[in-house]
């Protein structure tokens, strides 16, 4: 039965004062709020960010130094994670972190740590110069910013083993870091081990050697914070770390400079709104990086766009299952498909797709997956992930009319055979194209089918 809270008991003691006996409670974990915050931020990250092939802890698109990462859409990253539009405010009004709204208890703990390591702060009081240096740390606290100094950030990187990476990142966040990232220490080398997670998959614990990168305000005492975080994470000694200054700049302009028009084919381009169309005679889809996946730079998006260009005939109906930004549905509409419908599980993706369709002046409907969807289509495209494609196989195949065609992507090359076998009872699929380790499967539904 549900727990019923009991009232406090008032007892008159010998001193004739009213004493209150607090009701009994179950024991609580001392860091239960930190755990809840991590879960909340992880959920927010799923909607707010797109990660590349790395584990990222609490990156916030609202923090300018991470804007370019939050908008990154390349390499073999997760397709299921949403990105923030350049310069856009967070519509959900998420808290910006404990460094802005500290809990009283946490603030007291940080102050206590600072007093314990006052001597260590004195030893590391000099602000690090531009560039990267190696340090050893002890303690936690903050330095005062010099009057008239330019606002900037300090990027701190250190390496640790798999067992301590998560705890160290959490402790850095508790100590005042604006963000903390965990990635493979061998990233960018032949020894790099990409890790991918999707619904229903078993997540791996991390890498043997992990690189933890944290972003601090310019006035933070990095040495003290690293020392306190190492102690809280259970490390015998603070690991060596590097500090690099991040100068203030126009982050929106920097982000926009990283997105150029993308040529899909001779007659199809993806063009950000701040660029002119490179080829006036071609079909230019105006699309900005936003809250939903799909800007045309990811290999799976390009594979699907190329399939649409080969497959769409004027007047054919099309369903974009898992529409994200609506890029595939909009491209199909521009290529002549009608009617065009997009479906997504994320209401923010539906809203982004509707806005993109209006910007491109195309007629396309976008629905939440909770809304009833009936009917069959000449073309169905689903660019999501392997596990959802497995679970949704009967539903997806059911929306393909007999004689219609289906294209699936978001599938790694090593997952292709399993998907082909799973869809075989309804639609025979084959690898239509590959790019950077991803595949696009396509096939035609027989006139007589199981669904």
Coordinates of C-alpha atoms in Angstrom, one line a residue:
X1 CA 0.0 0.0 0.0
X2 CA 1.1 3.6 -0.5
X3 CA 3.3 5.1 2.2
X4 CA 1.2 7.4 4.4
X5 CA 3.1 10.2 6.1
X6 CA 2.5 10.4 9.8
X7 CA 2.2 13.6 11.7
X8 CA 4.9 14.8 13.9
X9 CA 4.4 14.2 17.6
X10 CA 4.5 17.0 20.1
X11 CA 6.0 16.0 23.5
X12 CA 6.1 18.2 26.6
X13 CA 9.5 17.7 28.1
X14 CA 10.7 18.5 31.7
X15 CA 11.8 21.9 30.5
X16 CA 8.2 22.6 29.7
X17 CA 9.1 23.3 26.0
X18 CA 7.4 21.8 23.1
X19 CA 9.6 19.3 21.3
X20 CA 8.8 17.8 17.9
X21 CA 9.7 14.3 17.2
X22 CA 10.2 13.9 13.4
X23 CA 8.4 10.9 11.9
X24 CA 10.6 7.9 11.0
X25 CA 11.9 7.9 7.4
X26 CA 13.6 5.4 5.2
X27 CA 17.4 6.0 4.9
X28 CA 18.2 8.1 1.8
X29 CA 21.3 8.0 -0.3
X30 CA 23.4 11.2 0.5
X31 CA 23.7 12.0 -3.3
X32 CA 20.1 11.1 -4.3
X33 CA 19.5 14.6 -5.7
X34 CA 22.6 14.4 -7.8
X35 CA 21.4 11.1 -9.2
X36 CA 18.0 12.5 -10.1
X37 CA 19.6 15.5 -11.7
X38 CA 21.8 13.3 -13.9
X39 CA 18.8 11.3 -15.0
X40 CA 16.9 14.5 -15.8
X41 CA 19.8 16.0 -17.7
X42 CA 20.3 12.7 -19.6
X43 CA 16.6 12.9 -20.7
X44 CA 17.1 16.5 -21.6
X45 CA 20.2 15.7 -23.6
X46 CA 18.3 13.1 -25.6
X47 CA 16.0 15.9 -26.8
X48 CA 18.5 18.8 -26.8
X49 CA 21.7 17.4 -28.3
X50 CA 23.2 15.2 -31.0
X51 CA 26.3 13.3 -30.0
X52 CA 29.0 11.9 -32.2
X53 CA 30.8 8.6 -31.5
X54 CA 31.4 9.4 -27.9
X55 CA 29.7 9.4 -24.5
X56 CA 28.9 13.0 -23.4
X57 CA 28.0 14.0 -19.9
X58 CA 25.8 17.0 -19.5
X59 CA 26.7 19.1 -22.6
X60 CA 24.3 22.0 -22.9
X61 CA 23.6 23.7 -26.1
X62 CA 23.0 26.9 -24.1
X63 CA 26.7 27.1 -23.2
X64 CA 28.4 28.8 -26.1
X65 CA 31.6 26.8 -26.1
X66 CA 29.6 23.6 -26.7
X67 CA 27.4 25.1 -29.4
X68 CA 29.4 23.7 -32.3
X69 CA 29.3 20.2 -30.6
X70 CA 25.6 20.4 -30.0
X71 CA 25.0 21.1 -33.6
X72 CA 27.5 18.5 -35.0
X73 CA 25.8 16.1 -37.4
X74 CA 28.6 14.2 -38.9
X75 CA 30.4 10.9 -38.5
X76 CA 28.6 7.8 -37.2
X77 CA 26.7 9.4 -34.4
X78 CA 23.3 8.6 -32.8
X79 CA 20.4 9.6 -35.0
X80 CA 18.0 9.6 -32.0
X81 CA 19.3 12.7 -30.3
X82 CA 18.0 16.1 -31.0
X83 CA 20.0 19.3 -31.6
X84 CA 19.5 22.9 -30.6
X85 CA 19.0 25.5 -33.3
X86 CA 21.8 28.1 -33.5
X87 CA 21.2 30.9 -31.0
X88 CA 17.8 29.4 -30.0
X89 CA 16.5 29.7 -26.5
X90 CA 15.5 26.5 -24.7
X91 CA 11.8 26.2 -25.1
X92 CA 11.5 23.9 -22.1
X93 CA 13.1 26.4 -19.8
X94 CA 15.6 23.8 -18.5
X95 CA 17.8 24.7 -15.6
X96 CA 21.2 25.8 -16.7
X97 CA 23.1 23.9 -14.0
X98 CA 24.1 23.9 -10.4
X99 CA 26.7 26.6 -10.9
X100 CA 23.8 29.1 -11.4
X101 CA 21.3 27.7 -9.0
X102 CA 23.3 25.8 -6.3
X103 CA 21.5 24.0 -3.5
X104 CA 22.4 25.3 -0.1
X105 CA 23.9 22.1 1.0
X106 CA 26.0 21.7 -2.1
X107 CA 27.2 25.3 -1.8
X108 CA 28.2 24.6 1.8
X109 CA 30.1 21.5 0.8
X110 CA 32.0 23.3 -1.9
X111 CA 32.9 26.1 0.6
X112 CA 34.1 23.5 3.1
X113 CA 36.3 21.8 0.5
X114 CA 37.7 25.2 -0.4
X115 CA 38.7 25.8 3.2
X116 CA 40.4 22.4 3.5
X117 CA 42.6 23.1 0.6
X118 CA 43.4 26.7 1.0
X119 CA 47.1 26.0 0.9
X120 CA 46.7 24.2 -2.4
X121 CA 44.9 27.1 -3.9
X122 CA 47.7 29.4 -3.0
X123 CA 50.2 27.2 -4.8
X124 CA 48.1 27.3 -7.9
X125 CA 46.8 30.9 -7.8
X126 CA 48.3 31.9 -11.2
X127 CA 45.9 31.9 -14.1
X128 CA 47.1 29.4 -16.8
X129 CA 48.2 31.1 -20.0
X130 CA 46.8 30.3 -23.4
X131 CA 47.5 26.8 -24.7
X132 CA 47.6 23.5 -22.9
X133 CA 49.7 22.6 -19.9
X134 CA 50.1 19.7 -17.6
X135 CA 49.2 20.1 -14.0
X136 CA 48.7 18.3 -10.7
X137 CA 45.8 19.4 -8.6
X138 CA 44.6 19.6 -5.0
X139 CA 41.5 21.2 -3.6
X140 CA 38.4 23.1 -4.8
X141 CA 37.5 26.8 -5.0
X142 CA 37.4 29.8 -7.2
X143 CA 39.6 32.7 -8.1
X144 CA 38.4 36.2 -8.4
X145 CA 38.4 37.5 -12.0
X146 CA 40.7 40.4 -12.7
X147 CA 39.0 43.7 -13.3
X148 CA 38.5 44.4 -17.0
X149 CA 39.4 40.8 -18.0
X150 CA 37.8 39.4 -21.1
X151 CA 35.1 36.8 -20.3
X152 CA 36.2 33.4 -21.4
X153 CA 36.2 29.7 -20.3
X154 CA 38.7 27.2 -19.3
X155 CA 38.7 23.8 -21.0
X156 CA 40.2 21.1 -18.8
X157 CA 41.1 17.6 -20.0
X158 CA 42.4 14.6 -18.0
X159 CA 42.5 10.9 -18.5
X160 CA 41.4 8.1 -16.2
X161 CA 40.3 4.5 -16.3
X162 CA 36.8 3.2 -17.0
X163 CA 36.0 2.6 -13.4
X164 CA 36.4 6.2 -12.3
X165 CA 35.4 8.1 -15.5
X166 CA 31.7 8.5 -14.6
X167 CA 32.4 9.4 -11.0
X168 CA 35.0 11.9 -11.9
X169 CA 32.7 13.6 -14.4
X170 CA 29.9 13.8 -11.9
X171 CA 32.3 15.2 -9.2
X172 CA 33.5 17.9 -11.6
X173 CA 29.9 18.9 -12.3
X174 CA 29.3 19.0 -8.5
X175 CA 32.4 21.1 -8.1
X176 CA 31.2 23.8 -10.5
X177 CA 32.0 22.7 -14.0
X178 CA 29.7 24.0 -16.7
X179 CA 29.8 20.8 -18.6
X180 CA 31.6 17.5 -18.5
X181 CA 32.3 15.1 -21.4
X182 CA 33.6 11.5 -21.5
X183 CA 35.1 10.1 -24.6
X184 CA 37.6 7.5 -25.8
X185 CA 41.1 8.6 -24.9
X186 CA 42.2 7.0 -28.2
X187 CA 39.7 9.2 -30.2
X188 CA 41.1 10.1 -33.6
X189 CA 43.5 7.2 -33.6
X190 CA 43.3 3.7 -35.1
X191 CA 42.7 2.3 -31.6
X192 CA 39.5 4.3 -31.2
X193 CA 36.5 2.2 -30.3
X194 CA 33.2 3.8 -31.3
X195 CA 30.2 2.9 -29.0
X196 CA 26.7 3.2 -30.2
X197 CA 23.6 3.0 -28.0
X198 CA 20.0 2.7 -29.1
X199 CA 16.7 1.6 -27.6
X200 CA 16.9 -2.1 -26.6
X201 CA 20.6 -2.4 -26.9
X202 CA 23.0 -3.3 -24.1
X203 CA 25.1 -0.3 -23.3
X204 CA 28.8 -0.8 -22.8
X205 CA 30.4 0.6 -19.7
X206 CA 33.0 2.8 -21.4
X207 CA 36.6 2.6 -22.6
X208 CA 39.6 1.2 -20.9
X209 CA 41.1 4.7 -20.9
X210 CA 38.7 7.6 -21.0
X211 CA 39.3 11.3 -21.5
X212 CA 37.2 13.5 -19.3
X213 CA 36.9 17.1 -20.6
X214 CA 35.2 19.8 -18.4
X215 CA 34.4 23.4 -19.1
X216 CA 34.9 25.9 -16.3
X217 CA 34.2 29.6 -15.9
X218 CA 37.3 31.8 -16.4
X219 CA 37.5 32.6 -12.7
X220 CA 37.4 29.0 -11.5
X221 CA 40.3 27.5 -9.5
X222 CA 40.8 24.5 -11.7
X223 CA 43.6 23.0 -9.6
X224 CA 41.4 23.0 -6.5
X225 CA 38.3 21.6 -8.3
X226 CA 40.2 18.8 -10.0
X227 CA 41.7 17.8 -6.7
X228 CA 38.4 17.7 -4.9
X229 CA 36.7 15.9 -7.7
X230 CA 39.5 13.2 -7.8
X231 CA 39.1 12.7 -4.1
X232 CA 35.4 12.4 -4.3
X233 CA 35.7 9.9 -7.2
X234 CA 37.9 7.7 -5.1
X235 CA 41.2 8.3 -6.9
X236 CA 44.4 8.0 -4.8
X237 CA 45.8 11.2 -6.3
X238 CA 44.7 13.8 -8.8
X239 CA 45.6 12.8 -12.3
X240 CA 47.6 15.2 -14.6
X241 CA 45.4 17.5 -16.6
X242 CA 45.6 20.1 -19.3
X243 CA 44.1 23.6 -19.3
X244 CA 43.2 25.5 -22.4
X245 CA 41.6 28.9 -22.5
X246 CA 38.5 29.3 -24.7
X247 CA 38.1 32.9 -25.8
X248 CA 34.7 34.7 -26.1
X249 CA 33.5 34.9 -29.7
X250 CA 30.3 35.1 -31.8
X251 CA 29.2 31.5 -31.3
X252 CA 26.2 31.8 -33.6
X253 CA 28.4 33.1 -36.4
X254 CA 31.0 30.3 -35.7
X255 CA 28.3 27.7 -35.8
X256 CA 26.8 29.0 -39.0
X257 CA 30.3 29.0 -40.6
X258 CA 30.5 25.2 -40.1
X259 CA 27.4 24.5 -42.2
X260 CA 27.8 25.0 -45.9
X261 CA 25.4 24.0 -48.7
X262 CA 25.4 20.2 -49.2
X263 CA 25.3 18.8 -52.7
X264 CA 23.3 15.6 -52.7
X265 CA 23.2 15.3 -56.5
X266 CA 23.3 17.4 -59.6
X267 CA 19.7 18.5 -59.0
X268 CA 19.3 18.4 -55.2
X269 CA 21.0 20.6 -52.6
X270 CA 20.6 21.2 -48.9
X271 CA 21.1 24.9 -48.2
X272 CA 21.1 26.7 -44.8
X273 CA 19.0 29.8 -44.7
X274 CA 22.0 32.1 -44.4
X275 CA 23.5 30.9 -47.7
X276 CA 22.5 31.6 -51.2
X277 CA 21.5 28.7 -53.4
X278 CA 24.7 27.5 -55.3
X279 CA 22.7 26.3 -58.3
X280 CA 19.5 28.3 -59.1
X281 CA 18.4 25.5 -61.5
X282 CA 18.6 22.8 -58.9
X283 CA 16.1 21.9 -56.1
X284 CA 17.4 23.6 -53.0
X285 CA 15.9 22.5 -49.6
X286 CA 16.3 25.3 -47.1
X287 CA 17.1 23.7 -43.8
X288 CA 18.8 24.9 -40.7
X289 CA 20.3 22.8 -37.9
X290 CA 17.6 22.5 -35.3
X291 CA 15.9 20.5 -32.6
X292 CA 15.3 17.4 -34.8
X293 CA 17.7 15.1 -36.6
X294 CA 18.3 15.6 -40.3
X295 CA 20.4 18.2 -42.0
X296 CA 21.7 16.2 -44.9
X297 CA 25.3 15.8 -43.6
X298 CA 24.8 12.4 -41.9
X299 CA 25.5 9.4 -44.2
X300 CA 22.1 7.8 -43.6
X301 CA 20.2 11.0 -44.5
X302 CA 22.2 11.2 -47.7
X303 CA 21.5 7.6 -48.6
X304 CA 17.8 8.1 -48.2
X305 CA 17.8 11.4 -50.2
X306 CA 19.6 9.6 -53.0
X307 CA 17.1 6.8 -52.9
X308 CA 14.2 9.2 -53.0
X309 CA 15.7 11.0 -56.1
X310 CA 15.9 7.7 -57.9
X311 CA 12.5 6.4 -56.8
X312 CA 10.0 9.3 -56.5
X313 CA 7.6 9.8 -59.4
X314 CA 5.2 12.7 -59.6
X315 CA 1.9 11.9 -57.9
X316 CA 3.2 9.0 -55.8
X317 CA 2.1 9.0 -52.1
X318 CA 4.9 8.8 -49.5
X319 CA 5.2 8.1 -45.8
X320 CA 8.3 9.3 -43.9
X321 CA 8.3 7.1 -40.8
X322 CA 10.4 8.8 -38.1
X323 CA 10.6 12.1 -40.0
X324 CA 12.8 14.1 -37.6
X325 CA 13.4 17.5 -39.2
X326 CA 11.1 16.5 -42.1
X327 CA 14.0 16.6 -44.6
X328 CA 13.0 13.4 -46.4
X329 CA 9.3 14.3 -46.6
X330 CA 10.1 17.8 -47.8
X331 CA 12.6 16.5 -50.4
X332 CA 10.0 14.0 -51.7
X333 CA 7.4 16.7 -52.0
X334 CA 9.8 18.9 -53.9
X335 CA 10.5 15.9 -56.2
X336 CA 6.8 15.6 -57.0
X337 CA 5.4 13.2 -54.4
X338 CA 1.8 13.8 -53.2
X339 CA 0.4 13.4 -50.7
X340 CA 3.3 13.3 -48.3
X341 CA 2.9 12.4 -44.6
X342 CA 5.6 12.4 -41.9
X343 CA 5.3 10.7 -38.5
X344 CA 7.6 11.0 -35.4
X345 CA 7.5 10.0 -31.8
X346 CA 8.9 13.4 -30.7
X347 CA 6.5 16.3 -30.7
X348 CA 9.4 18.7 -31.1
X349 CA 10.4 17.0 -34.2
X350 CA 6.9 17.3 -35.6
X351 CA 6.9 21.0 -34.8
X352 CA 10.3 21.4 -36.5
X353 CA 9.2 19.5 -39.5
X354 CA 6.1 21.6 -39.9
X355 CA 8.2 24.8 -39.7
X356 CA 10.6 23.5 -42.3
X357 CA 7.8 22.5 -44.6
X358 CA 6.4 26.0 -44.4
X359 CA 9.8 27.5 -45.1
X360 CA 10.1 25.4 -48.2
X361 CA 6.5 26.1 -49.3
X362 CA 5.6 22.4 -49.6
X363 CA 2.4 20.6 -48.8
X364 CA 3.2 17.9 -46.3
X365 CA 1.4 16.7 -43.1
X366 CA 3.3 15.8 -40.0
X367 CA 1.8 13.7 -37.2
X368 CA 2.7 12.6 -33.7
X369 CA 3.1 8.8 -33.6
X370 CA 0.3 8.7 -31.0
X371 CA -2.1 9.9 -33.7
X372 CA -3.9 7.2 -35.7
X373 CA -2.4 6.6 -39.1
X374 CA -4.3 4.6 -41.6
X375 CA -3.8 3.8 -45.3
X376 CA -1.0 2.5 -47.5
X377 CA 1.5 4.4 -49.6
X378 CA 3.4 4.0 -52.8
X379 CA 6.7 4.8 -51.0
X380 CA 7.7 4.4 -47.4
X381 CA 11.1 5.6 -46.0
X382 CA 12.2 5.0 -42.4
X383 CA 15.6 6.5 -41.4
X384 CA 15.8 5.5 -37.7
X385 CA 17.8 2.9 -35.8
X386 CA 18.1 -0.9 -36.1
X387 CA 16.2 -1.8 -32.9
X388 CA 13.2 0.4 -33.6
X389 CA 13.1 -0.9 -37.1
X390 CA 12.9 -4.4 -35.8
X391 CA 10.1 -3.6 -33.4
X392 CA 8.1 -1.6 -36.0
X393 CA 8.5 -4.1 -38.8
X394 CA 4.9 -5.2 -39.0
X395 CA 3.6 -1.6 -38.8
X396 CA 6.0 -0.2 -41.3
X397 CA 5.4 -3.0 -43.8
X398 CA 1.6 -2.6 -43.3
X399 CA 1.8 1.0 -44.6
X400 CA 3.4 -0.1 -47.9
X401 CA 0.8 -0.9 -50.6
X402 CA 1.2 -4.0 -52.7
X403 CA 3.7 -3.1 -55.4
X404 CA 5.0 -0.2 -53.4
X405 CA 8.6 0.3 -52.3
X406 CA 10.3 0.5 -48.9
X407 CA 13.6 2.0 -47.9
X408 CA 15.2 1.6 -44.5
X409 CA 18.3 3.3 -43.1
X410 CA 20.0 4.1 -39.8
X411 CA 21.5 0.6 -40.1
X412 CA 25.1 -0.3 -39.6
X413 CA 26.6 -2.6 -42.2
X414 CA 26.9 -5.4 -39.7
X415 CA 23.2 -5.1 -38.9
X416 CA 22.0 -5.4 -42.5
X417 CA 21.6 -9.2 -42.7
X418 CA 19.5 -9.4 -39.5
X419 CA 17.1 -6.7 -40.8
X420 CA 16.9 -8.3 -44.2
X421 CA 15.9 -11.6 -42.6
X422 CA 13.4 -10.0 -40.3
X423 CA 11.6 -8.1 -43.1
X424 CA 11.7 -11.1 -45.5
X425 CA 8.1 -12.4 -44.6
X426 CA 6.7 -9.1 -45.8
X427 CA 9.1 -7.4 -48.2
X428 CA 12.3 -8.8 -49.7
X429 CA 15.0 -6.2 -49.0
X430 CA 18.6 -5.8 -50.4
X431 CA 21.4 -3.4 -49.8
X432 CA 20.7 -0.4 -52.1
X433 CA 23.8 1.6 -51.2
X434 CA 26.4 2.0 -48.5
X435 CA 28.4 5.0 -47.1
X436 CA 30.8 5.3 -44.2
X437 CA 29.7 2.0 -42.6
X438 CA 26.0 2.7 -42.9
X439 CA 23.6 1.0 -45.3
X440 CA 20.3 1.7 -47.0
X441 CA 18.0 -1.3 -47.5
X442 CA 15.3 -1.2 -50.2
X443 CA 12.8 -3.5 -51.7
X444 CA 9.4 -3.8 -53.4
X445 CA 6.4 -5.3 -51.7
X446 CA 4.9 -8.3 -53.6
X447 CA 1.3 -8.0 -54.9
X448 CA 0.4 -10.8 -52.5
X449 CA 2.0 -10.3 -49.1
X450 CA 1.6 -11.3 -45.4
X451 CA 0.6 -7.8 -44.4

